[in-house]
């Protein structure tokens, strides 16, 4: 099944009413074409602008990036280097049996010079922004099936990605982990073991491909697996959802995080 697409920007009121409040994914084709990042960013540009900034680089022998559904720990190792060194020596490396990925780098904290190159969409209350991250990697990397509690805008600055997505209401059929990686699925959706995971059979799946300039809204709790079809640069913006969005099958798994957020907002007493 296809995700709804638009080539014109909805108004802020329309987006909040029709998409955010109803937790409906949306692709806005060309939604970030006004960003300076869309005009300027390439790996080489980033290396020139913030090449001396330190980042964490994930490395995996398989190109699969995610958490182990049994143990809850990462399926990759992590090293520290500069962004410039990553672009020069790691991003395109394919002959040493290791694949690399810069993922979830906190832009305001680690790469603040890049903040002038894009803007948070008007649909998002700036006070509710949770994290803004940079993703930079080669073709072939895969982020395994999971959901995020915050709402998510995924902006594709360079390259192409494909996502396979599932409604939150299909959670039981996706076999969430019962380790600390509770937001990960146990199912290898590209080669499912239907004897072990029989409820996964015929589960409704949405599929979408995003290209340079596109903006994808991934609502709270929507499951997604992400494939890098080419080398690419992405920015994702996580922001706190509406309360009504939190009422779903994943609510109880997230109660500790929600309580922590409420305490943080309340401040010291």
Coordinates of C-alpha atoms in Angstrom, one line a residue:
X1 CA 0.0 0.0 0.0
X2 CA 1.1 3.5 -0.7
X3 CA 1.6 6.4 1.7
X4 CA -0.3 9.6 0.8
X5 CA 1.7 12.1 -1.2
X6 CA 1.3 15.8 -1.8
X7 CA 3.2 18.2 -4.0
X8 CA 1.8 21.3 -2.3
X9 CA 2.4 22.2 1.3
X10 CA -0.7 21.8 3.6
X11 CA -1.4 24.7 5.9
X12 CA -0.3 24.3 9.5
X13 CA -3.9 23.9 10.6
X14 CA -4.6 21.3 7.9
X15 CA -1.5 19.3 8.8
X16 CA -2.3 19.2 12.5
X17 CA -5.9 18.3 11.9
X18 CA -5.6 15.8 9.1
X19 CA -2.3 14.2 9.6
X20 CA -0.8 14.7 13.1
X21 CA -4.0 14.4 15.1
X22 CA -5.0 11.4 13.1
X23 CA -1.5 9.9 13.0
X24 CA -1.5 9.6 9.2
X25 CA 1.9 9.5 7.4
X26 CA 2.5 11.9 4.6
X27 CA 5.1 12.5 1.9
X28 CA 5.5 16.1 0.9
X29 CA 7.3 16.0 -2.4
X30 CA 9.8 18.9 -2.7
X31 CA 8.9 19.9 0.9
X32 CA 12.5 21.1 1.7
X33 CA 13.5 22.6 -1.6
X34 CA 13.7 26.0 0.0
X35 CA 16.4 24.9 2.5
X36 CA 19.9 26.1 1.9
X37 CA 20.9 22.6 2.8
X38 CA 19.1 21.3 -0.3
X39 CA 21.1 23.6 -2.4
X40 CA 24.5 23.2 -0.8
X41 CA 24.9 20.0 1.1
X42 CA 27.1 17.2 -0.2
X43 CA 29.4 15.0 1.8
X44 CA 32.3 17.2 0.6
X45 CA 30.5 20.4 1.6
X46 CA 29.9 19.0 5.1
X47 CA 33.5 18.0 5.4
X48 CA 34.5 21.5 4.5
X49 CA 32.1 23.2 6.9
X50 CA 32.1 21.0 9.9
X51 CA 34.9 18.5 9.1
X52 CA 36.7 19.1 12.3
X53 CA 33.7 18.3 14.5
X54 CA 33.8 15.0 16.3
X55 CA 31.0 12.4 15.6
X56 CA 30.2 8.9 16.5
X57 CA 30.4 6.5 13.5
X58 CA 28.6 3.1 13.6
X59 CA 30.3 0.2 11.9
X60 CA 28.7 -3.1 10.9
X61 CA 30.0 -6.1 8.9
X62 CA 26.6 -6.6 7.4
X63 CA 25.3 -3.0 6.8
X64 CA 22.4 -3.8 9.2
X65 CA 22.0 -1.1 11.9
X66 CA 19.7 -1.6 14.8
X67 CA 19.4 -3.3 18.2
X68 CA 19.6 -7.0 18.7
X69 CA 16.1 -8.1 19.4
X70 CA 17.2 -10.8 21.9
X71 CA 19.8 -8.9 23.9
X72 CA 18.7 -5.3 23.4
X73 CA 22.2 -4.1 22.6
X74 CA 23.4 -2.7 19.3
X75 CA 24.2 -4.8 16.3
X76 CA 27.1 -2.6 15.5
X77 CA 30.3 -1.1 17.1
X78 CA 30.9 2.6 17.5
X79 CA 34.0 4.6 17.0
X80 CA 34.7 8.3 17.3
X81 CA 36.3 10.4 14.6
X82 CA 35.8 13.7 12.8
X83 CA 33.2 14.2 10.2
X84 CA 35.9 15.1 7.7
X85 CA 37.8 11.9 8.3
X86 CA 34.6 9.9 8.0
X87 CA 33.9 11.4 4.6
X88 CA 37.4 11.0 3.3
X89 CA 38.2 7.4 4.5
X90 CA 35.1 5.6 5.6
X91 CA 31.9 6.6 3.9
X92 CA 32.6 4.9 0.6
X93 CA 34.7 2.0 2.0
X94 CA 33.5 -1.4 0.9
X95 CA 36.7 -3.5 0.6
X96 CA 37.4 -4.1 4.3
X97 CA 34.3 -6.1 5.2
X98 CA 32.9 -3.2 7.2
X99 CA 30.1 -0.8 6.4
X100 CA 29.9 2.6 8.2
X101 CA 27.1 5.0 9.1
X102 CA 26.8 8.3 10.8
X103 CA 23.4 8.2 12.3
X104 CA 21.5 10.2 14.9
X105 CA 24.2 12.9 15.3
X106 CA 22.6 15.7 17.4
X107 CA 23.0 18.7 15.1
X108 CA 22.4 21.5 17.7
X109 CA 24.9 19.9 20.1
X110 CA 27.6 18.4 17.8
X111 CA 27.2 20.3 14.5
X112 CA 25.7 23.7 15.4
X113 CA 27.1 25.4 12.4
X114 CA 24.6 23.5 10.2
X115 CA 21.6 24.9 11.9
X116 CA 21.6 28.0 9.6
X117 CA 21.1 25.7 6.6
X118 CA 17.6 24.5 7.4
X119 CA 14.5 25.4 9.4
X120 CA 12.1 23.4 11.5
X121 CA 8.8 23.1 9.5
X122 CA 6.1 25.5 10.6
X123 CA 3.9 22.5 11.5
X124 CA 6.2 21.9 14.6
X125 CA 6.0 23.9 17.8
X126 CA 9.7 24.7 18.3
X127 CA 9.2 24.3 22.1
X128 CA 8.3 20.6 21.5
X129 CA 11.3 19.7 19.4
X130 CA 13.0 16.7 21.0
X131 CA 16.0 16.1 18.8
X132 CA 17.4 17.2 15.4
X133 CA 19.8 14.6 13.9
X134 CA 22.1 14.2 10.9
X135 CA 22.3 10.9 9.0
X136 CA 25.1 10.4 6.5
X137 CA 26.0 7.1 4.8
X138 CA 26.5 5.0 1.8
X139 CA 24.1 2.9 -0.3
X140 CA 23.1 -0.5 1.1
X141 CA 22.7 0.4 4.8
X142 CA 19.5 -0.8 6.5
X143 CA 18.0 0.4 9.8
X144 CA 15.8 -2.5 11.1
X145 CA 12.1 -2.4 11.9
X146 CA 11.3 -0.2 14.9
X147 CA 9.0 2.6 16.0
X148 CA 9.8 6.0 17.7
X149 CA 7.6 7.6 20.4
X150 CA 8.1 11.1 19.1
X151 CA 6.6 12.3 15.8
X152 CA 9.3 12.4 13.1
X153 CA 10.0 14.5 10.0
X154 CA 12.5 12.7 7.8
X155 CA 14.0 15.2 5.3
X156 CA 15.9 13.7 2.4
X157 CA 18.6 16.2 1.4
X158 CA 20.7 14.0 -0.9
X159 CA 20.1 10.5 -2.3
X160 CA 17.1 8.1 -2.0
X161 CA 15.7 5.9 0.7
X162 CA 12.9 3.3 0.8
X163 CA 10.8 2.7 3.8
X164 CA 8.6 -0.2 4.7
X165 CA 6.0 1.0 7.3
X166 CA 3.3 -0.6 9.4
X167 CA 0.5 0.9 11.4
X168 CA 0.8 1.0 15.2
X169 CA -2.3 -1.1 15.4
X170 CA -0.4 -4.0 13.8
X171 CA 2.1 -4.1 16.7
X172 CA 1.0 -7.5 18.0
X173 CA 1.6 -9.0 14.5
X174 CA 5.1 -7.5 14.4
X175 CA 6.3 -9.2 17.6
X176 CA 7.8 -6.4 19.6
X177 CA 10.9 -7.3 21.6
X178 CA 10.5 -7.8 25.3
X179 CA 14.1 -6.7 26.1
X180 CA 15.1 -3.1 26.7
X181 CA 14.7 -2.8 22.9
X182 CA 10.9 -2.8 23.2
X183 CA 10.5 -0.5 20.2
X184 CA 12.2 -3.1 17.9
X185 CA 10.5 -5.9 16.0
X186 CA 11.9 -9.5 16.3
X187 CA 10.9 -10.2 12.7
X188 CA 13.3 -10.1 9.8
X189 CA 10.6 -8.6 7.5
X190 CA 12.7 -9.4 4.3
X191 CA 12.9 -13.1 5.2
X192 CA 10.3 -13.7 7.9
X193 CA 10.3 -17.0 9.8
X194 CA 6.5 -17.6 9.7
X195 CA 6.8 -20.7 11.9
X196 CA 8.2 -18.6 14.7
X197 CA 6.2 -15.5 13.8
X198 CA 2.9 -16.7 12.2
X199 CA 0.9 -13.6 12.9
X200 CA 3.2 -11.7 10.6
X201 CA 1.7 -13.4 7.6
X202 CA -0.2 -11.0 5.3
X203 CA 0.2 -8.1 7.7
X204 CA -0.7 -4.9 5.8
X205 CA 2.5 -3.0 4.8
X206 CA 3.0 0.5 3.4
X207 CA 6.0 1.3 1.2
X208 CA 7.4 4.6 0.1
X209 CA 10.5 5.9 -1.6
X210 CA 11.8 9.4 -0.8
X211 CA 14.1 11.4 -3.0
X212 CA 16.1 14.6 -2.8
X213 CA 14.0 17.4 -1.5
X214 CA 11.2 15.2 0.0
X215 CA 9.8 15.5 3.5
X216 CA 8.2 12.4 5.1
X217 CA 6.0 12.6 8.2
X218 CA 6.3 9.4 10.3
X219 CA 3.8 9.7 13.2
X220 CA 4.2 8.5 16.7
X221 CA 4.4 4.7 17.0
X222 CA 4.5 4.0 13.3
X223 CA 6.8 1.1 12.6
X224 CA 9.4 1.6 9.8
X225 CA 12.4 -0.1 8.3
X226 CA 14.7 2.2 6.3
X227 CA 16.9 1.2 3.3
X228 CA 19.5 3.5 1.8
X229 CA 19.2 3.1 -1.9
X230 CA 22.1 5.4 -2.7
X231 CA 24.6 7.3 -0.7
X232 CA 22.7 10.0 1.1
X233 CA 22.3 12.8 3.6
X234 CA 19.1 13.1 5.8
X235 CA 18.0 15.3 8.6
X236 CA 15.3 14.0 11.0
X237 CA 13.4 16.1 13.5
X238 CA 11.7 14.4 16.4
X239 CA 9.1 16.3 18.4
X240 CA 6.7 15.6 21.2
X241 CA 3.4 14.2 20.1
X242 CA -0.1 15.2 21.0
X243 CA -1.6 13.4 23.9
X244 CA -4.2 11.7 21.8
X245 CA -1.4 10.2 19.6
X246 CA 0.0 8.4 22.7
X247 CA -3.2 6.3 23.1
X248 CA -2.3 3.1 21.3
X249 CA -0.9 -0.4 21.7
X250 CA 2.6 0.9 22.6
X251 CA 1.3 3.1 25.4
X252 CA 2.3 0.9 28.3
X253 CA 5.8 0.3 26.9
X254 CA 6.3 4.1 27.0
X255 CA 4.8 5.0 30.4
X256 CA 8.3 5.4 32.0
X257 CA 9.5 7.8 29.3
X258 CA 6.2 9.8 29.4
X259 CA 6.5 10.1 33.1
X260 CA 10.1 11.2 32.9
X261 CA 9.1 13.9 30.3
X262 CA 6.3 15.2 32.6
X263 CA 8.7 15.4 35.5
X264 CA 11.2 17.3 33.3
X265 CA 8.6 19.8 32.3
X266 CA 7.4 20.3 35.8
X267 CA 10.9 21.3 36.9
X268 CA 12.3 21.3 40.4
X269 CA 10.0 21.6 43.3

